[in-house]
Short mmCIF file of C-alpha atoms in Angstrom, two decimals:
data_model
loop_
_atom_site.label_atom_id
_atom_site.label_comp_id
_atom_site.label_asym_id
_atom_site.label_seq_id
_atom_site.Cartn_x
_atom_site.Cartn_y
_atom_site.Cartn_z
CA ALA A 1 1.20 -2.19 19.75
CA GLN A 2 3.24 -0.34 17.18
CA SER A 3 2.31 3.31 16.65
CA VAL A 4 3.61 6.46 15.05
CA THR A 5 2.63 10.03 15.89
CA GLN A 6 2.99 13.01 13.61
CA LEU A 7 2.93 15.95 15.95
CA ASP A 8 1.51 18.54 13.56
CA SER A 9 -1.46 18.13 11.23
CA HIS A 10 -0.48 21.28 9.30
CA VAL A 11 2.80 23.17 8.92
CA SER A 12 3.05 26.51 7.09
CA VAL A 13 6.34 27.95 5.85
CA SER A 14 7.47 30.62 3.43
CA GLU A 15 9.40 29.69 0.31
CA GLY A 16 13.13 29.63 1.05
CA THR A 17 12.75 28.98 4.80
CA PRO A 18 13.55 25.69 6.58
CA VAL A 19 11.04 22.85 6.90
CA LEU A 20 10.62 20.66 10.00
CA LEU A 21 8.01 17.89 10.09
CA ARG A 22 7.98 15.95 13.36
CA CYS A 23 7.46 12.23 13.89
CA ASN A 24 7.68 10.03 16.99
CA TYR A 25 7.32 6.24 17.05
CA SER A 26 6.54 3.75 19.79
CA SER A 27 9.66 2.29 21.30
CA SER A 28 10.87 -1.02 19.99
CA TYR A 29 14.11 -2.55 18.87
CA SER A 30 14.88 -2.70 15.15
CA PRO A 31 12.32 -0.30 13.67
CA SER A 32 12.48 0.63 10.02
CA LEU A 33 11.24 4.16 9.39
CA PHE A 34 10.06 5.88 6.24
CA TRP A 35 8.81 9.23 5.03
CA TYR A 36 6.41 9.33 2.10
CA VAL A 37 5.02 12.34 0.22
CA GLN A 38 1.59 12.58 -1.42
CA HIS A 39 0.52 15.29 -3.84
CA PRO A 40 -3.23 15.91 -4.25
CA ASN A 41 -5.14 12.96 -5.73
CA LYS A 42 -1.96 10.99 -6.27
CA GLY A 43 -0.35 7.92 -4.76
CA LEU A 44 2.43 8.07 -2.18
CA GLN A 45 6.08 8.35 -3.14
CA LEU A 46 8.99 7.32 -0.93
CA LEU A 47 11.16 10.25 0.20
CA LEU A 48 13.64 8.38 2.35
CA LYS A 49 14.06 5.36 4.64
CA TYR A 50 16.02 4.31 7.72
CA THR A 51 16.82 0.62 8.10
CA SER A 52 19.49 0.53 10.87
CA ALA A 53 22.38 1.90 8.86
CA ALA A 54 23.44 5.58 9.15
CA THR A 55 21.22 7.56 11.52
CA LEU A 56 21.18 10.61 9.23
CA VAL A 57 19.31 9.65 6.10
CA LYS A 58 19.28 11.71 2.91
CA GLY A 59 16.36 11.46 0.53
CA ILE A 60 15.10 12.92 -2.68
CA ASN A 61 14.45 16.62 -3.35
CA GLY A 62 16.84 17.79 -0.61
CA PHE A 63 15.00 16.21 2.32
CA GLU A 64 16.74 14.43 5.14
CA ALA A 65 15.78 12.83 8.45
CA GLU A 66 17.65 11.84 11.58
CA PHE A 67 16.90 8.71 13.59
CA LYS A 68 17.23 9.45 17.31
CA LYS A 69 16.70 6.33 19.35
CA SER A 70 16.90 8.13 22.72
CA GLU A 71 14.04 10.42 21.69
CA THR A 72 12.18 7.80 19.57
CA SER A 73 12.00 10.43 16.82
CA PHE A 74 12.50 10.58 13.08
CA HIS A 75 11.92 14.21 12.11
CA LEU A 76 12.00 15.29 8.46
CA THR A 77 13.88 18.46 7.50
CA LYS A 78 14.78 20.52 4.47
CA PRO A 79 16.98 23.63 4.58
CA SER A 80 14.95 25.68 2.10
CA ALA A 81 11.33 25.08 1.10
CA HIS A 82 10.21 25.24 -2.50
CA MET A 83 6.65 25.81 -3.72
CA SER A 84 6.64 22.30 -5.20
CA ASP A 85 7.16 20.84 -1.68
CA ALA A 86 3.55 21.67 -0.79
CA ALA A 87 1.98 18.25 -0.20
CA GLU A 88 1.00 15.83 2.56
CA TYR A 89 3.79 13.91 4.28
CA PHE A 90 3.45 10.58 6.07
CA CYS A 91 5.79 9.02 8.60
CA VAL A 92 5.66 5.21 8.53
CA VAL A 93 7.14 2.54 10.81
CA SER A 94 7.81 -1.15 10.30
CA TYR A 95 8.91 -3.59 12.97
CA SER A 96 10.68 -6.89 12.57
CA GLY A 97 8.17 -9.71 12.92
CA TYR A 98 5.16 -7.57 11.97
CA SER A 99 3.89 -8.12 8.43
CA THR A 100 2.33 -4.66 7.91
CA LEU A 101 3.36 -1.03 8.18
CA THR A 102 1.89 1.59 10.51
CA PHE A 103 1.17 5.02 9.06
CA GLY A 104 1.00 8.33 10.85
CA LYS A 105 -2.04 10.51 10.19
CA GLY A 106 -0.06 12.85 7.95
CA THR A 107 1.21 16.44 8.02
CA MET A 108 0.06 18.88 5.38
CA LEU A 109 2.89 21.21 4.35
CA LEU A 110 1.78 24.59 3.03
CA VAL A 111 4.35 26.80 1.29
CA SER A 112 3.63 30.46 0.69
CA PRO A 113 5.50 32.72 -1.75
CA ASP B 1 7.73 1.45 -17.45
CA GLY B 2 7.28 -0.68 -14.35
CA GLY B 3 4.64 0.32 -11.89
CA ILE B 4 1.19 -0.12 -10.42
CA THR B 5 -1.93 0.71 -12.39
CA GLN B 6 -5.22 1.37 -10.65
CA SER B 7 -8.53 1.78 -12.44
CA PRO B 8 -10.86 3.50 -12.62
CA LYS B 9 -9.45 6.76 -11.25
CA TYR B 10 -12.94 8.02 -10.37
CA LEU B 11 -16.01 5.91 -9.71
CA PHE B 12 -19.54 6.71 -8.67
CA ARG B 13 -21.81 4.12 -7.11
CA LYS B 14 -25.37 4.01 -5.96
CA GLU B 15 -26.11 2.67 -2.52
CA GLY B 16 -26.57 -1.09 -2.51
CA GLN B 17 -24.25 -1.75 -5.44
CA ASN B 18 -21.02 -3.70 -5.34
CA VAL B 19 -18.05 -2.20 -7.19
CA THR B 20 -14.65 -3.63 -8.04
CA LEU B 21 -11.45 -1.61 -8.15
CA SER B 22 -8.65 -2.93 -10.30
CA CYS B 23 -4.97 -3.06 -9.33
CA GLU B 24 -2.29 -4.44 -11.64
CA GLN B 25 1.49 -4.43 -11.13
CA ASN B 26 4.34 -5.34 -13.47
CA LEU B 27 7.09 -5.03 -10.86
CA ASN B 28 7.14 -8.77 -10.14
CA HIS B 29 6.46 -8.03 -6.48
CA ASP B 30 5.21 -10.79 -4.19
CA ALA B 31 3.18 -8.68 -1.78
CA MET B 32 0.23 -6.41 -2.54
CA TYR B 33 -1.92 -4.19 -0.33
CA TRP B 34 -5.12 -2.18 -0.32
CA TYR B 35 -5.41 0.95 1.79
CA ARG B 36 -8.26 3.32 2.41
CA GLN B 37 -7.56 7.02 2.89
CA ASP B 38 -9.94 9.49 4.51
CA PRO B 39 -9.08 13.14 5.29
CA GLY B 40 -7.12 13.42 8.55
CA GLN B 41 -7.08 9.64 9.07
CA GLY B 42 -3.90 8.63 7.33
CA LEU B 43 -3.93 5.27 5.55
CA ARG B 44 -5.77 2.27 6.94
CA LEU B 45 -5.06 -1.25 5.75
CA ILE B 46 -7.99 -3.17 4.25
CA TYR B 47 -6.43 -6.39 2.96
CA TYR B 48 -3.01 -7.64 1.98
CA SER B 49 -1.58 -10.61 0.13
CA GLN B 50 1.94 -11.96 0.35
CA ILE B 51 1.55 -14.78 -2.15
CA VAL B 52 -0.82 -15.90 -4.89
CA ASN B 53 -4.06 -17.50 -3.67
CA ASP B 54 -3.55 -16.21 -0.13
CA PHE B 55 -4.58 -12.97 1.57
CA GLN B 56 -5.15 -11.61 5.06
CA LYS B 57 -7.53 -9.09 6.58
CA GLY B 58 -6.18 -5.75 7.62
CA ASP B 59 -7.57 -3.35 10.20
CA ILE B 60 -10.79 -2.45 8.36
CA ALA B 61 -11.71 -5.48 6.19
CA GLU B 62 -15.45 -5.50 6.95
CA GLY B 63 -17.51 -4.82 3.83
CA TYR B 64 -14.63 -5.52 1.45
CA SER B 65 -13.39 -8.60 -0.41
CA VAL B 66 -10.31 -9.41 -2.49
CA SER B 67 -8.80 -12.14 -4.62
CA ARG B 68 -5.25 -12.94 -5.68
CA GLU B 69 -5.46 -15.40 -8.55
CA LYS B 70 -2.41 -13.98 -10.34
CA LYS B 71 0.75 -12.43 -9.00
CA GLU B 72 0.16 -9.24 -11.03
CA SER B 73 -3.42 -8.61 -9.99
CA PHE B 74 -5.16 -7.82 -6.67
CA PRO B 75 -8.71 -6.51 -7.25
CA LEU B 76 -10.75 -5.05 -4.40
CA THR B 77 -14.54 -5.35 -4.25
CA VAL B 78 -16.42 -2.83 -2.16
CA THR B 79 -19.64 -4.56 -1.22
CA SER B 80 -23.00 -3.13 -0.24
CA ALA B 81 -22.19 -4.16 3.33
CA GLN B 82 -19.58 -1.40 3.59
CA LYS B 83 -21.44 1.31 5.47
CA ASN B 84 -19.39 4.31 4.43
CA PRO B 85 -17.52 3.47 1.22
CA THR B 86 -16.85 7.01 -0.05
CA ALA B 87 -13.05 7.33 0.14
CA PHE B 88 -9.77 7.35 -1.77
CA TYR B 89 -8.42 3.81 -2.26
CA LEU B 90 -4.74 3.10 -2.74
CA CYS B 91 -3.14 -0.11 -3.95
CA ALA B 92 0.52 -0.82 -3.18
CA SER B 93 3.10 -3.55 -3.59
CA SER B 94 6.40 -4.54 -2.01
CA ILE B 95 9.24 -6.74 -3.15
CA GLY B 96 8.96 -9.13 -0.26
CA LYS B 97 7.31 -9.66 3.04
CA ILE B 98 7.31 -6.64 5.33
CA GLY B 99 8.90 -7.39 8.70
CA GLY B 100 10.61 -10.44 7.30
CA GLY B 101 13.98 -8.80 6.71
CA ASP B 102 12.81 -6.75 3.73
CA THR B 103 13.20 -2.98 3.70
CA GLY B 104 9.44 -2.57 3.81
CA GLU B 105 9.34 -0.02 1.01
CA LEU B 106 5.93 0.22 -0.67
CA PHE B 107 5.24 1.24 -4.26
CA PHE B 108 1.87 2.92 -4.74
CA GLY B 109 -0.60 3.32 -7.55
CA GLU B 110 -2.27 6.65 -8.29
CA GLY B 111 -5.44 5.75 -6.41
CA SER B 112 -9.15 5.35 -7.12
CA ARG B 113 -11.69 7.80 -5.70
CA LEU B 114 -15.03 6.18 -4.96
CA THR B 115 -18.10 8.29 -4.32
CA VAL B 116 -21.42 6.83 -3.24
CA LEU B 117 -24.41 8.84 -4.41
#
């Protein structure tokens, strides 16, 4: 069965320091991987996606993620956190032949001044 | 502006009542989805529809019902059979069929928060 694991339920950083949100997926050929962000009481917004092109994917708001097949990981990073980055982040996987997506349980990013 | 509109944003229900959550999209997307979100649980799929007049159960369909009479609309009814309906409900759409060569990107509405009193 397809699965995705977000290794941290909460991550706390100071403004201006790097952000790392970790995600591992169950091994399969041809996964598509996504990171979504959700601000309180809002819907989810796509940050970036990997669909078998370049392994380093750049998204909106300065975020990027690297697909590492050998480690089955797709970690999300940002060089310098901003207060507005405080939100919940979801890693999502899609496999060819499966008609639905699988969501991780989310990582809450807290940014302190 | 193209997008997904969910209503109402907040809804209160007494036990034993059915309620219907509205979801409308003007993106001309074929596929639509309903998710339930509980704290610490991520998103769980309730129902999805890839074409008008057809829909499939997701992982937690018990106590819910849907219809897809028009491409733009995918209402969700939370029935009295749903044992724990208090949650945040999210509707989403995608251009095509996920897993069928499409990118799988979902577009979400702003959500409806249902509270059972």
